[in-house]
Coordinates of C-alpha atoms and ligand atoms in Angstrom, one line a residue:
X12 CA 255.5 118.0 57.2
X13 CA 253.9 118.1 53.7
X14 CA 255.8 115.0 52.6
X15 CA 254.1 112.2 54.4
X16 CA 254.6 109.2 52.2
X17 CA 253.4 105.9 53.6
X18 CA 255.3 102.6 53.1
X19 CA 253.0 101.8 50.2
X20 CA 253.7 105.3 48.7
X21 CA 257.5 104.7 49.1
X22 CA 257.3 101.6 47.0
X23 CA 255.4 103.5 44.3
X24 CA 257.8 106.4 44.4
X25 CA 260.9 104.2 44.1
X26 CA 259.7 102.9 40.8
X27 CA 257.5 105.8 39.6
X28 CA 259.8 108.8 39.8
X29 CA 262.6 109.5 37.4
X30 CA 266.0 110.7 38.4
X31 CA 265.3 114.4 38.1
X32 CA 262.0 114.1 40.0
X33 CA 263.8 112.3 42.8
X34 CA 266.4 115.0 43.0
X35 CA 263.6 117.6 43.2
X36 CA 261.8 115.7 45.9
X37 CA 264.9 115.3 48.0
X38 CA 265.7 119.0 47.8
X39 CA 262.2 119.7 48.7
X40 CA 262.3 117.5 51.8
X41 CA 265.6 119.1 53.0
X42 CA 264.3 122.6 52.2
X43 CA 261.1 122.1 54.1
X44 CA 262.8 120.6 57.1
X45 CA 265.4 123.3 57.1
X46 CA 262.7 126.0 57.2
X47 CA 261.2 124.2 60.2
X48 CA 264.3 123.3 62.2
X49 CA 266.9 125.9 61.0
X50 CA 270.3 125.3 62.5
X51 CA 269.0 122.4 64.5
X52 CA 268.8 120.4 61.3
X53 CA 272.1 118.6 61.0
X54 CA 273.4 116.1 58.4
X55 CA 275.0 112.8 59.5
X56 CA 277.8 112.4 57.0
X57 CA 279.2 108.9 56.9
X58 CA 281.5 109.8 54.0
X59 CA 279.9 107.0 51.9
X60 CA 278.5 107.6 48.4
X61 CA 275.0 108.2 49.7
X62 CA 276.1 110.7 52.3
X63 CA 278.1 112.5 49.6
X64 CA 274.8 113.0 47.7
X65 CA 272.9 114.1 50.8
X66 CA 275.6 116.5 51.8
X67 CA 275.8 118.0 48.3
X68 CA 272.0 118.4 48.3
X69 CA 272.0 120.0 51.7
X70 CA 274.7 122.5 50.6
X71 CA 272.4 123.4 47.7
X72 CA 269.6 124.2 50.1
X73 CA 271.8 126.3 52.4
X74 CA 275.6 126.5 52.7
X75 CA 275.0 127.1 56.5
X76 CA 273.7 123.6 57.2
X77 CA 276.0 121.8 59.6
X78 CA 277.0 118.2 59.8
X79 CA 278.9 115.6 61.8
X80 CA 281.1 112.6 60.9
X81 CA 281.5 109.6 63.2
X82 CA 284.9 108.0 62.7
X83 CA 286.5 105.0 64.3
X84 CA 290.0 103.6 64.9
X85 CA 289.3 101.0 62.3
X86 CA 288.5 103.2 59.3
X87 CA 290.7 102.5 56.2
X88 CA 293.5 104.9 55.5
X89 CA 291.8 106.0 52.3
X90 CA 288.6 107.0 54.3
X91 CA 290.7 108.9 56.9
X92 CA 292.4 110.8 54.1
X93 CA 289.0 111.5 52.4
X94 CA 287.6 112.7 55.7
X95 CA 290.5 115.1 56.2
X96 CA 289.9 116.5 52.7
X97 CA 286.2 116.8 53.2
X98 CA 286.5 118.5 56.6
X99 CA 289.1 121.0 55.2
X100 CA 286.6 121.9 52.5
X101 CA 283.6 122.0 54.9
X102 CA 284.7 123.1 58.4
X103 CA 281.1 123.1 59.5
X104 CA 281.5 119.3 59.7
X105 CA 282.3 118.1 63.2
X106 CA 284.1 114.8 63.8
X107 CA 283.2 112.5 66.6
X108 CA 285.0 109.4 67.8
X109 CA 285.0 107.2 70.8
X110 CA 288.6 106.3 71.8
X111 CA 287.8 104.3 74.9
X112 CA 289.6 100.9 75.2
X113 CA 287.7 97.8 73.9
X114 CA 288.7 94.2 73.8
X115 CA 291.0 93.2 70.9
X116 CA 289.1 92.1 67.8
X117 CA 285.8 92.8 69.4
X118 CA 284.4 93.2 65.9
X119 CA 285.0 89.5 65.3
X120 CA 283.2 88.0 68.3
X121 CA 280.8 90.8 69.3
X122 CA 280.3 93.2 66.4
X123 CA 277.1 94.6 67.7
X124 CA 278.8 95.7 70.9
X125 CA 281.8 97.1 68.9
X126 CA 279.4 99.2 66.7
X127 CA 277.5 100.3 69.8
X128 CA 280.7 101.6 71.4
X129 CA 282.5 103.0 68.4
X130 CA 279.6 104.2 66.2
X131 CA 276.3 104.6 68.2
X132 CA 277.8 106.3 71.2
X133 CA 279.5 109.1 69.2
X134 CA 276.3 109.5 67.2
X135 CA 274.4 110.0 70.4
X136 CA 277.0 112.5 71.6
X137 CA 276.9 114.4 68.3
X138 CA 273.1 114.7 68.5
X139 CA 273.3 115.9 72.1
X140 CA 276.2 118.4 71.7
X141 CA 275.0 119.9 68.5
X142 CA 271.5 120.3 69.9
X143 CA 270.0 118.4 66.9
X144 CA 266.2 118.4 66.5
X145 CA 266.3 116.8 63.0
X146 CA 269.1 114.6 61.7
X147 CA 269.5 113.9 58.0
X148 CA 270.8 110.6 56.7
X149 CA 271.7 108.9 53.5
X150 CA 269.7 105.8 54.1
X151 CA 268.0 104.2 51.1
X152 CA 265.3 101.6 51.0
X153 CA 266.8 99.8 48.0
X154 CA 270.1 99.1 49.7
X155 CA 269.3 95.7 51.2
X156 CA 267.0 93.5 53.4
X157 CA 267.6 95.7 56.5
X158 CA 266.5 98.9 54.9
X159 CA 263.1 98.2 53.4
X160 CA 261.0 99.4 56.3
X161 CA 261.9 103.1 56.7
X162 CA 260.0 106.3 55.8
X163 CA 261.3 109.7 54.6
X164 CA 260.5 111.3 57.9
X165 CA 260.4 109.4 61.1
X166 CA 260.5 110.0 64.9
X167 CA 261.8 106.9 66.5
X168 CA 263.3 108.9 69.4
X169 CA 261.3 111.4 71.3
X170 CA 262.0 115.0 70.2
X171 CA 264.3 113.8 67.4
X172 CA 263.1 113.7 63.8
X173 CA 265.0 111.7 61.3
X174 CA 264.9 112.8 57.7
X175 CA 265.9 110.2 55.0
X176 CA 265.7 112.5 51.9
X177 CA 267.1 110.0 49.4
X178 CA 265.2 107.0 50.7
X179 CA 263.7 106.2 47.3
X180 CA 266.9 106.5 45.2
X181 CA 268.4 103.5 43.4
X182 CA 272.2 102.9 43.7
X183 CA 272.4 103.8 40.0
X184 CA 270.9 107.2 40.7
X185 CA 273.4 107.9 43.4
X186 CA 276.3 107.4 40.9
X187 CA 274.3 109.4 38.3
X188 CA 274.1 112.4 40.7
X189 CA 277.7 112.1 41.8
X190 CA 278.9 112.0 38.2
X191 CA 276.7 114.8 37.0
X192 CA 277.6 117.1 39.8
X193 CA 281.3 116.0 40.0
X194 CA 281.1 115.3 43.7
X195 CA 284.3 113.7 45.0
X196 CA 284.0 110.2 46.5
X197 CA 286.2 107.9 48.6
X198 CA 288.7 106.3 46.2
X199 CA 288.0 102.9 47.6
X200 CA 284.9 102.7 45.4
X201 CA 287.3 102.4 42.4
X202 CA 288.5 99.1 43.8
X203 CA 285.0 97.6 43.7
X204 CA 283.5 98.3 47.2
X205 CA 279.8 99.1 47.1
X206 CA 279.2 99.8 50.8
X207 CA 282.0 101.2 53.0
X208 CA 282.5 101.0 56.7
X209 CA 285.4 100.0 59.0
X210 CA 288.2 98.0 57.3
X211 CA 287.7 94.7 59.1
X212 CA 284.0 94.7 58.4
X213 CA 283.9 95.9 54.7
X214 CA 284.7 93.6 51.8
X215 CA 284.5 93.6 48.0
X216 CA 281.8 91.1 46.9
X217 CA 280.0 90.2 43.7
X218 CA 276.7 89.6 45.4
X219 CA 273.7 91.5 44.0
X220 CA 272.9 92.8 47.5
X221 CA 274.6 96.2 47.9
X222 CA 275.4 95.6 51.6
X223 CA 276.4 92.0 51.3
X224 CA 280.1 92.8 51.9
X225 CA 279.4 94.2 55.4
X226 CA 280.3 92.1 58.5
X227 CA 280.9 88.9 56.4
X228 CA 281.3 85.9 58.6
X229 CA 279.5 87.3 61.6
X230 CA 275.9 87.3 62.9
X231 CA 275.6 90.8 61.5
X232 CA 276.4 89.9 57.8
X233 CA 274.8 92.5 55.5
X234 CA 273.2 94.1 58.5
X235 CA 273.3 97.4 60.4
X236 CA 275.8 99.2 62.7
X237 CA 272.9 100.4 64.9
X238 CA 272.6 104.1 64.3
X239 CA 269.4 103.5 62.3
X240 CA 268.0 100.9 64.7
X241 CA 269.1 101.9 68.2
X242 CA 267.7 104.7 70.4
X243 CA 269.8 107.9 70.0
X244 CA 268.5 110.3 72.7
X245 CA 270.1 110.7 76.1
X246 CA 267.1 109.0 77.9
X247 CA 267.7 105.7 76.1
X248 CA 268.1 102.4 77.9
X249 CA 270.7 99.9 76.5
Ligands
SF4_327 S1 282.0 98.3 61.6 FE1 283.2 96.6 62.6 S2 285.1 97.6 63.4 FE2 283.6 99.2 62.9 S3 282.5 99.6 64.8 FE3 281.3 98.1 63.7 S4 282.0 96.0 64.3 FE4 283.5 97.6 65.0

């Protein structure tokens, strides 16, 4: 790919590009990847604010780009309703969920296992069933301590490219884009949430760290569900 920014470049780009330049760069990244991978390029839409931006950018590149949503039994009612509205508007979004039984309150005493079963497994299934060669995420390197070490294009799994087209955006620029393009968002943001996930693991906090409200009180506080850190291809080993 023509966009081959190093980690040092990423730091410079975060601070050096203005909002309009970042939008153009993100569109260029998606466009270039779409030309290369065609329908095997698929957006992972978490329904969060960052995914809403990525999804809107992808639709500007081509209305034919497909996506998938991973949902869980613990999503807030507002998120479930927002998901229904989004899928009704974009039927090219497929919904994946793991309904297998798990121990009660697994999220309290073993959140990594809970996320592995409820989030990572359906993500693996989506990638397999949709024959994904390049998955597109809303990951940003300014989101918190666990997200500083990514690149715009990565290949952590064999034969699976990961594209992070808004990696260099600030949180402020996400809201700028959503407002300017009138993109609908989950109404929970109006209550003060800055990072949304399952109900038991998402909290409103005043901490400067954007993801500080995730998994509070557990070993995973401010951390990751695993889809960005765990292997996703069928030949993985847990
Ligand atoms: S975010 Fe919480 S409830 Fe949701 S899968 Fe992870 S640990 Fe379980």
